[in-house]
mmCIF file of C-alpha atoms and ligand atoms in Angstrom:
data_model
loop_
_atom_site.group_PDB
_atom_site.id
_atom_site.type_symbol
_atom_site.label_atom_id
_atom_site.label_comp_id
_atom_site.label_asym_id
_atom_site.label_seq_id
_atom_site.Cartn_x
_atom_site.Cartn_y
_atom_site.Cartn_z
ATOM 1 C CA MET A 1 12.574 -1.169 5.355
ATOM 2 C CA ILE A 2 9.404 0.146 3.743
ATOM 3 C CA THR A 3 9.316 2.068 0.482
ATOM 4 C CA PHE A 4 6.590 4.693 0.148
ATOM 5 C CA LEU A 5 5.434 6.184 -3.156
ATOM 6 C CA SER A 6 4.614 9.816 -2.526
ATOM 7 C CA GLY A 7 3.218 13.049 -3.850
ATOM 8 C CA GLY A 8 3.261 16.251 -1.832
ATOM 9 C CA THR A 9 0.310 16.161 0.582
ATOM 10 C CA GLY A 10 -1.551 12.915 1.385
ATOM 11 C CA THR A 11 1.449 10.581 1.657
ATOM 12 C CA PRO A 12 3.583 13.162 3.510
ATOM 13 C CA LYS A 13 0.801 13.277 6.126
ATOM 14 C CA LEU A 14 1.238 9.520 6.569
ATOM 15 C CA LEU A 15 5.030 9.916 6.656
ATOM 16 C CA ARG A 16 4.599 12.455 9.471
ATOM 17 C CA GLY A 17 3.241 9.549 11.504
ATOM 18 C CA MET A 18 5.661 6.930 10.187
ATOM 19 C CA GLN A 19 8.707 8.926 11.290
ATOM 20 C CA ARG A 20 7.409 8.680 14.869
ATOM 21 C CA VAL A 21 6.820 4.925 14.846
ATOM 22 C CA MET A 22 9.571 3.565 12.575
ATOM 23 C CA ASP A 23 13.349 3.655 12.676
ATOM 24 C CA ARG A 24 13.925 6.663 10.433
ATOM 25 C CA HIS A 25 16.641 4.905 8.405
ATOM 26 C CA GLU A 26 14.075 2.236 7.514
ATOM 27 C CA ILE A 27 11.850 4.766 5.752
ATOM 28 C CA SER A 28 12.430 5.110 2.015
ATOM 29 C CA VAL A 29 10.401 7.364 -0.227
ATOM 30 C CA ILE A 30 10.204 7.467 -4.011
ATOM 31 C CA VAL A 31 8.788 10.859 -4.887
ATOM 32 C CA ASN A 32 6.842 12.143 -7.879
ATOM 33 C CA THR A 33 8.760 14.679 -9.973
ATOM 34 C CA ALA A 34 6.229 15.177 -12.786
ATOM 35 C CA GLU A 35 5.125 18.471 -11.187
ATOM 36 C CA ASP A 36 8.665 19.892 -11.277
ATOM 37 C CA ILE A 37 9.074 23.230 -12.983
ATOM 38 C CA TRP A 38 11.817 25.793 -13.630
ATOM 39 C CA ILE A 39 10.702 29.186 -12.329
ATOM 40 C CA SER A 40 12.734 32.420 -12.353
ATOM 41 C CA GLY A 41 15.705 30.296 -13.445
ATOM 42 C CA ASN A 42 15.514 27.873 -10.523
ATOM 43 C CA HIS A 43 14.341 24.303 -10.134
ATOM 44 C CA ILE A 44 11.216 23.693 -8.061
ATOM 45 C CA SER A 45 10.430 20.099 -7.203
ATOM 46 C CA PRO A 46 7.307 20.598 -5.077
ATOM 47 C CA ASP A 47 6.859 17.029 -3.880
ATOM 48 C CA LEU A 48 10.548 16.370 -3.200
ATOM 49 C CA ASP A 49 10.742 19.638 -1.269
ATOM 50 C CA THR A 50 7.680 18.847 0.856
ATOM 51 C CA VAL A 51 9.000 15.398 1.802
ATOM 52 C CA MET A 52 12.486 16.763 2.516
ATOM 53 C CA TYR A 53 11.196 19.685 4.609
ATOM 54 C CA LEU A 54 8.880 17.331 6.519
ATOM 55 C CA PHE A 55 11.761 15.066 7.552
ATOM 56 C CA ALA A 56 13.982 18.083 8.230
ATOM 57 C CA GLY A 57 11.315 19.353 10.648
ATOM 58 C CA ILE A 58 10.874 22.673 8.846
ATOM 59 C CA LEU A 59 7.795 22.069 6.661
ATOM 60 C CA ASP A 60 4.928 24.530 6.789
ATOM 61 C CA SER A 61 2.325 21.926 7.691
ATOM 62 C CA ASP A 62 -0.567 24.372 7.329
ATOM 63 C CA THR A 63 -0.096 24.479 3.560
ATOM 64 C CA TRP A 64 2.018 21.313 3.071
ATOM 65 C CA TRP A 65 4.496 23.260 0.928
ATOM 66 C CA GLY A 66 7.351 25.623 1.700
ATOM 67 C CA ILE A 67 9.320 26.305 4.864
ATOM 68 C CA ARG A 68 7.598 27.334 8.104
ATOM 69 C CA ASN A 69 7.943 31.065 8.897
ATOM 70 C CA ASP A 70 9.772 31.755 5.635
ATOM 71 C CA SER A 71 10.002 35.348 4.379
ATOM 72 C CA PHE A 72 8.994 36.430 0.853
ATOM 73 C CA THR A 73 11.278 39.405 0.199
ATOM 74 C CA THR A 74 12.646 38.149 -3.122
ATOM 75 C CA HIS A 75 9.226 37.136 -4.411
ATOM 76 C CA GLU A 76 7.792 40.539 -3.567
ATOM 77 C CA GLU A 77 10.737 42.344 -5.137
ATOM 78 C CA ILE A 78 10.798 40.426 -8.437
ATOM 79 C CA THR A 79 7.020 40.757 -8.697
ATOM 80 C CA ARG A 80 7.490 44.525 -8.269
ATOM 81 C CA LEU A 81 10.096 44.417 -11.053
ATOM 82 C CA GLY A 82 7.524 42.887 -13.370
ATOM 83 C CA THR A 83 8.409 39.200 -13.335
ATOM 84 C CA ASN A 84 5.286 37.084 -13.370
ATOM 85 C CA GLU A 85 6.264 34.507 -10.773
ATOM 86 C CA PHE A 86 2.946 32.723 -10.359
ATOM 87 C CA ILE A 87 4.115 30.500 -7.491
ATOM 88 C CA THR A 88 4.688 32.296 -4.182
ATOM 89 C CA ILE A 89 8.203 31.196 -3.267
ATOM 90 C CA GLY A 90 9.707 31.855 0.146
ATOM 91 C CA ASP A 91 13.304 33.080 0.472
ATOM 92 C CA ARG A 92 14.746 29.980 2.168
ATOM 93 C CA ASP A 93 12.712 27.739 -0.125
ATOM 94 C CA ARG A 94 14.139 29.635 -3.109
ATOM 95 C CA ALA A 95 17.669 29.009 -1.839
ATOM 96 C CA VAL A 96 16.985 25.280 -2.192
ATOM 97 C CA HIS A 97 15.674 25.806 -5.742
ATOM 98 C CA ILE A 98 18.759 27.867 -6.644
ATOM 99 C CA ALA A 99 21.120 25.233 -5.213
ATOM 100 C CA ARG A 100 19.328 22.374 -6.979
ATOM 101 C CA GLY A 101 19.103 24.309 -10.244
ATOM 102 C CA ASP A 102 22.850 24.894 -10.144
ATOM 103 C CA MET A 103 23.595 21.239 -9.468
ATOM 104 C CA LEU A 104 21.347 20.133 -12.349
ATOM 105 C CA ARG A 105 22.798 22.711 -14.741
ATOM 106 C CA ASN A 106 26.240 21.355 -13.885
ATOM 107 C CA GLY A 107 25.109 17.918 -15.050
ATOM 108 C CA MET A 108 24.376 16.304 -11.705
ATOM 109 C CA ARG A 109 21.623 13.678 -11.524
ATOM 110 C CA LEU A 110 18.527 14.746 -9.594
ATOM 111 C CA THR A 111 19.088 11.694 -7.359
ATOM 112 C CA ASN A 112 22.483 13.025 -6.270
ATOM 113 C CA ALA A 113 21.282 16.614 -5.925
ATOM 114 C CA THR A 114 18.474 15.345 -3.666
ATOM 115 C CA LYS A 115 20.949 13.379 -1.557
ATOM 116 C CA ILE A 116 23.195 16.423 -1.098
ATOM 117 C CA LEU A 117 20.277 18.654 -0.076
ATOM 118 C CA CYS A 118 18.896 16.011 2.299
ATOM 119 C CA ASP A 119 22.331 15.626 3.926
ATOM 120 C CA ARG A 120 22.562 19.411 4.390
ATOM 121 C CA PHE A 121 19.172 19.353 6.143
ATOM 122 C CA GLY A 122 20.168 16.398 8.344
ATOM 123 C CA VAL A 123 17.474 14.144 6.879
ATOM 124 C CA ARG A 124 17.971 10.531 7.937
ATOM 125 C CA GLU A 125 15.271 8.955 5.763
ATOM 126 C CA ASN A 126 16.059 7.901 2.177
ATOM 127 C CA ILE A 127 14.423 10.223 -0.343
ATOM 128 C CA LEU A 128 14.707 9.543 -4.056
ATOM 129 C CA PRO A 129 13.148 11.164 -7.106
ATOM 130 C CA MET A 130 11.175 8.706 -9.246
ATOM 131 C CA THR A 131 13.545 9.259 -12.185
ATOM 132 C CA ASP A 132 16.519 11.401 -13.190
ATOM 133 C CA THR A 133 15.095 12.780 -16.420
ATOM 134 C CA GLU A 134 12.420 15.432 -16.913
ATOM 135 C CA VAL A 135 8.791 14.341 -17.046
ATOM 136 C CA THR A 136 5.956 16.850 -16.972
ATOM 137 C CA THR A 137 2.271 16.424 -16.286
ATOM 138 C CA GLN A 138 0.395 18.733 -18.610
ATOM 139 C CA ILE A 139 -3.278 19.551 -18.755
ATOM 140 C CA LYS A 140 -5.004 19.759 -22.119
ATOM 141 C CA THR A 141 -7.529 22.592 -22.029
ATOM 142 C CA ASP A 142 -9.633 24.261 -24.718
ATOM 143 C CA LEU A 143 -6.857 26.842 -24.995
ATOM 144 C CA GLY A 144 -4.071 24.282 -25.393
ATOM 145 C CA LEU A 145 -1.597 22.400 -23.209
ATOM 146 C CA ILE A 146 -0.525 23.944 -19.903
ATOM 147 C CA HIS A 147 1.796 22.765 -17.128
ATOM 148 C CA PHE A 148 -0.008 21.165 -14.168
ATOM 149 C CA GLN A 149 1.231 24.015 -11.936
ATOM 150 C CA GLU A 150 -0.374 26.558 -14.263
ATOM 151 C CA TYR A 151 -3.645 24.646 -14.006
ATOM 152 C CA TRP A 152 -3.558 24.193 -10.234
ATOM 153 C CA VAL A 153 -1.611 27.175 -8.871
ATOM 154 C CA ARG A 154 -2.120 29.903 -11.468
ATOM 155 C CA ALA A 155 -5.712 29.040 -12.532
ATOM 156 C CA LYS A 156 -6.655 27.489 -9.139
ATOM 157 C CA GLY A 157 -8.099 24.476 -10.955
ATOM 158 C CA ASN A 158 -10.838 26.588 -12.571
ATOM 159 C CA ILE A 159 -10.298 25.266 -16.084
ATOM 160 C CA VAL A 160 -12.061 22.358 -17.757
ATOM 161 C CA ILE A 161 -9.640 19.472 -18.226
ATOM 162 C CA ARG A 162 -9.858 17.757 -21.613
ATOM 163 C CA GLU A 163 -7.015 15.334 -20.994
ATOM 164 C CA VAL A 164 -4.071 14.687 -18.710
ATOM 165 C CA VAL A 165 -0.891 14.380 -20.765
ATOM 166 C CA ARG A 166 2.548 13.272 -19.580
ATOM 167 C CA SER A 167 5.361 14.687 -21.674
ATOM 168 C CA PHE A 168 9.064 13.870 -21.805
ATOM 169 C CA HIS A 169 11.990 13.828 -24.221
ATOM 170 C CA GLU A 170 12.929 10.291 -23.279
ATOM 171 C CA PRO A 171 10.659 7.743 -21.562
ATOM 172 C CA PRO A 172 11.293 7.944 -17.788
ATOM 173 C CA VAL A 173 13.206 5.081 -16.245
ATOM 174 C CA ALA A 174 13.210 4.192 -12.527
ATOM 175 C CA THR A 175 16.595 4.814 -10.936
ATOM 176 C CA GLU A 176 18.969 2.025 -9.930
ATOM 177 C CA GLU A 177 18.811 3.371 -6.366
ATOM 178 C CA GLY A 178 15.010 3.266 -6.329
ATOM 179 C CA LEU A 179 14.866 -0.291 -7.622
ATOM 180 C CA ALA A 180 17.461 -1.403 -5.062
ATOM 181 C CA MET A 181 15.457 0.268 -2.301
ATOM 182 C CA ILE A 182 12.299 -1.582 -3.330
ATOM 183 C CA GLU A 183 14.238 -4.836 -3.529
ATOM 184 C CA ALA A 184 15.456 -4.317 0.056
ATOM 185 C CA SER A 185 11.967 -3.451 1.362
ATOM 186 C CA ASP A 186 9.506 -5.617 3.266
ATOM 187 C CA ALA A 187 6.601 -3.759 1.686
ATOM 188 C CA VAL A 188 5.700 -0.911 -0.628
ATOM 189 C CA VAL A 189 3.086 1.602 0.531
ATOM 190 C CA ILE A 190 1.233 3.749 -1.992
ATOM 191 C CA GLY A 191 0.131 6.591 0.240
ATOM 192 C CA PRO A 192 -3.141 8.513 -0.137
ATOM 193 C CA SER A 193 -1.781 10.740 -2.879
ATOM 194 C CA ASN A 194 -3.406 11.836 -6.114
ATOM 195 C CA PRO A 195 -3.529 8.669 -8.256
ATOM 196 C CA ILE A 196 -3.261 10.576 -11.555
ATOM 197 C CA THR A 197 -0.715 13.328 -10.944
ATOM 198 C CA SER A 198 1.359 11.845 -8.104
ATOM 199 C CA ILE A 199 1.293 8.035 -8.187
ATOM 200 C CA SER A 200 0.772 7.143 -11.866
ATOM 201 C CA PRO A 201 3.886 9.083 -12.966
ATOM 202 C CA ILE A 202 5.951 7.025 -10.486
ATOM 203 C CA LEU A 203 4.391 3.728 -11.554
ATOM 204 C CA CYS A 204 5.017 4.601 -15.210
ATOM 205 C CA CYS A 205 8.784 4.805 -14.754
ATOM 206 C CA GLU A 206 10.236 1.826 -16.572
ATOM 207 C CA GLY A 207 11.139 -0.994 -14.187
ATOM 208 C CA LEU A 208 8.999 0.243 -11.294
ATOM 209 C CA LYS A 209 5.945 -1.962 -11.761
ATOM 210 C CA SER A 210 7.971 -5.141 -12.188
ATOM 211 C CA ALA A 211 10.067 -4.238 -9.113
ATOM 212 C CA VAL A 212 6.978 -4.025 -6.874
ATOM 213 C CA LYS A 213 5.369 -7.154 -8.342
ATOM 214 C CA ASP A 214 6.784 -9.586 -5.795
ATOM 215 C CA LYS A 215 6.394 -7.192 -2.859
ATOM 216 C CA LEU A 216 3.468 -6.696 -0.522
ATOM 217 C CA VAL A 217 1.870 -3.516 -1.866
ATOM 218 C CA ILE A 218 -0.569 -1.566 0.313
ATOM 219 C CA ALA A 219 -2.492 1.320 -1.255
ATOM 220 C CA ILE A 220 -4.476 3.930 0.674
ATOM 221 C CA SER A 221 -7.364 5.807 -0.896
ATOM 222 C CA PRO A 222 -7.377 9.618 -0.978
ATOM 223 C CA PHE A 223 -11.161 9.641 -1.527
ATOM 224 C CA ILE A 224 -14.254 9.527 0.659
ATOM 225 C CA GLY A 225 -17.368 9.134 -1.478
ATOM 226 C CA ASN A 226 -16.870 11.067 -4.709
ATOM 227 C CA ASN A 227 -14.625 13.683 -3.172
ATOM 228 C CA PRO A 228 -10.915 13.693 -2.423
ATOM 229 C CA ILE A 229 -9.997 14.943 1.051
ATOM 230 C CA SER A 230 -8.384 17.918 -0.706
ATOM 231 C CA GLY A 231 -7.138 19.048 -4.113
ATOM 232 C CA PRO A 232 -8.138 18.394 -7.717
ATOM 233 C CA ALA A 233 -8.001 14.569 -7.781
ATOM 234 C CA GLY A 234 -11.718 14.251 -8.673
ATOM 235 C CA ALA A 235 -11.542 16.202 -11.942
ATOM 236 C CA LEU A 236 -8.228 14.585 -12.854
ATOM 237 C CA MET A 237 -9.560 11.062 -12.252
ATOM 238 C CA GLU A 238 -12.568 11.749 -14.477
ATOM 239 C CA ALA A 239 -10.375 13.223 -17.212
ATOM 240 C CA ALA A 240 -8.216 10.097 -17.064
ATOM 241 C CA GLY A 241 -11.262 7.826 -17.366
ATOM 242 C CA PHE A 242 -11.608 6.708 -13.748
ATOM 243 C CA GLU A 243 -14.495 7.142 -11.324
ATOM 244 C CA PRO A 244 -13.540 9.827 -8.764
ATOM 245 C CA SER A 245 -13.744 7.520 -5.747
ATOM 246 C CA SER A 246 -11.979 4.755 -3.847
ATOM 247 C CA LEU A 247 -13.269 2.305 -6.445
ATOM 248 C CA GLY A 248 -11.698 4.378 -9.214
ATOM 249 C CA THR A 249 -8.470 4.531 -7.210
ATOM 250 C CA PHE A 250 -8.572 0.761 -6.702
ATOM 251 C CA ASN A 251 -9.068 0.272 -10.465
ATOM 252 C CA CYS A 252 -6.206 2.656 -11.163
ATOM 253 C CA TYR A 253 -3.909 0.400 -9.094
ATOM 254 C CA GLU A 254 -5.351 -2.841 -10.454
ATOM 255 C CA GLY A 255 -2.817 -5.640 -10.523
ATOM 256 C CA ILE A 256 -0.440 -3.606 -8.352
ATOM 257 C CA SER A 257 -1.945 -3.343 -4.858
ATOM 258 C CA ASP A 258 -2.404 -6.414 -2.634
ATOM 259 C CA ILE A 259 -4.170 -4.632 0.219
ATOM 260 C CA PHE A 260 -6.442 -1.648 -0.403
ATOM 261 C CA VAL A 261 -7.219 0.694 2.479
ATOM 262 C CA GLN A 262 -10.205 3.048 2.524
ATOM 263 C CA ASP A 263 -11.688 5.306 5.152
ATOM 264 C CA VAL A 264 -14.191 4.001 7.724
ATOM 265 C CA ARG A 265 -16.624 6.738 6.591
ATOM 266 C CA ASP A 266 -16.409 5.958 2.876
ATOM 267 C CA PRO A 267 -19.841 4.956 1.474
ATOM 268 C CA VAL A 268 -18.195 3.419 -1.602
ATOM 269 C CA GLU A 269 -17.649 -0.338 -1.341
ATOM 270 C CA VAL A 270 -14.378 -1.761 -2.558
ATOM 271 C CA LYS A 271 -14.395 -5.534 -2.239
ATOM 272 C CA ASN A 272 -11.998 -6.980 0.359
ATOM 273 C CA SER A 273 -10.712 -3.560 1.363
ATOM 274 C CA VAL A 274 -9.414 -2.811 4.862
ATOM 275 C CA ARG A 275 -11.072 0.088 6.684
ATOM 276 C CA PHE A 276 -9.231 2.574 8.903
ATOM 277 C CA ASP A 277 -9.727 6.170 9.956
ATOM 278 C CA THR A 278 -7.573 7.745 7.236
ATOM 279 C CA ILE A 279 -8.239 11.448 7.890
ATOM 280 C CA MET A 280 -4.900 12.704 9.214
ATOM 281 C CA SER A 281 -5.989 16.086 10.508
ATOM 282 C CA ASP A 282 -3.190 16.225 13.090
ATOM 283 C CA GLU A 283 0.013 14.428 14.017
ATOM 284 C CA GLU A 284 -1.729 12.035 16.424
ATOM 285 C CA LYS A 285 -4.021 10.885 13.643
ATOM 286 C CA SER A 286 -1.055 10.426 11.303
ATOM 287 C CA ILE A 287 0.635 8.291 13.963
ATOM 288 C CA ALA A 288 -2.526 6.220 14.504
ATOM 289 C CA LEU A 289 -2.878 5.463 10.777
ATOM 290 C CA ALA A 290 0.851 4.729 10.513
ATOM 291 C CA ARG A 291 0.482 2.100 13.271
ATOM 292 C CA GLU A 292 -2.521 0.541 11.515
ATOM 293 C CA ILE A 293 -0.612 0.319 8.227
ATOM 294 C CA LEU A 294 2.394 -1.266 9.970
ATOM 295 C CA SER A 295 0.076 -3.838 11.543
ATOM 296 C CA LEU A 296 -0.689 -5.088 8.002
ATOM 297 C CA ILE A 297 2.970 -5.765 7.219
HETATM 298 P P1 GDP B 301 -0.010 16.865 -4.180
HETATM 299 O O1 GDP B 301 1.284 16.470 -4.777
HETATM 300 O O2 GDP B 301 0.043 18.133 -3.359
HETATM 301 O O3 GDP B 301 -1.169 16.784 -5.126
HETATM 302 O O4 GDP B 301 -0.289 15.825 -3.032
HETATM 303 P P2 GDP B 301 -0.570 14.266 -3.033
HETATM 304 O O5 GDP B 301 -0.825 13.744 -4.390
HETATM 305 O O6 GDP B 301 0.461 13.618 -2.193
HETATM 306 O O7 GDP B 301 -1.890 14.261 -2.169
HETATM 307 C C1 GDP B 301 -3.104 14.758 -2.641
HETATM 308 C C2 GDP B 301 -4.183 13.840 -2.178
HETATM 309 O O8 GDP B 301 -4.066 13.664 -0.771
HETATM 310 C C3 GDP B 301 -5.570 14.376 -2.408
HETATM 311 O O9 GDP B 301 -6.206 13.622 -3.410
HETATM 312 C C4 GDP B 301 -6.254 14.249 -1.049
HETATM 313 O O10 GDP B 301 -7.541 13.684 -1.149
HETATM 314 C C5 GDP B 301 -5.327 13.354 -0.277
HETATM 315 N N1 GDP B 301 -5.315 13.631 1.147
HETATM 316 C C6 GDP B 301 -4.956 14.780 1.760
HETATM 317 N N2 GDP B 301 -5.069 14.657 3.101
HETATM 318 C C7 GDP B 301 -5.511 13.391 3.328
HETATM 319 C C8 GDP B 301 -5.814 12.656 4.519
HETATM 320 O O11 GDP B 301 -5.701 13.137 5.652
HETATM 321 N N3 GDP B 301 -6.248 11.381 4.350
HETATM 322 C C9 GDP B 301 -6.384 10.794 3.113
HETATM 323 N N4 GDP B 301 -6.836 9.539 3.032
HETATM 324 N N5 GDP B 301 -6.091 11.465 1.969
HETATM 325 C C10 GDP B 301 -5.656 12.743 2.099
#
């Protein structure tokens, strides 16, 4: 078994390849939930949803969020009624958020709600949230603290970041199921996700870092030069005090990763790194990188 630590774009692209070259029951994923948000009364967990939809074979892989060919009738109607729903939510996608919101309101752990939804979608891989309590990545701007989704989706990242803040009522703790999964794994793979908003929240869950300590940990960079392949990782890395590059990513995972993978095109030198073609522009390229990563284990 291999445990992957995942956000909602870079690592899912790797998982798209892994599901073709591994026994699907041997794939375990611990997913970031610090971007979760309640919208229009329902619970959106963007990264959990992307990973679940990917394995269910229904992900919109043009955007890496939402369900392929979904309709938007409810979103259009509640927008017309004056509700400011700043995330465009598809109808089938919303059904998942309604179901999960109900389960959580009834006191169910997010771990169990995720398991129920995955079973309904026929997912064979093991998907777990990083923790069962609420953690939120917030962005400190000149106008105050805003949710990461407001920064990235509503403001399209066009706001100067003063600081990245993680807020919670109680310090997040890794789940028993997640720790057991790591214990049973031959390796842990930190996929090419955003180090600040996707991977750090997972690593900060109590018990996680010590669980991966005795495991082979492979980390893959989401950067080439000073630019991420996509998304706001550059600005977030700088705000968190890291160089926006593979070197900054390596430093972010210092003491955690045993093998660091960067792209063959990357002009930045990270000592002792392994070089592969990490741009997963289609499924074949995801499969090729998945094979390379497995060859390290
Ligand atoms: P988010 O939750 O949507 O922010 O997604 P992740 O954190 O999982 O992934 C975002 C990161 O994925 C970005 O920093 C991108 O640079 C990286 N990324 C996206 N596609 C690729 C790819 O094909 N290869 C690599 N190496 N990184 C990628």
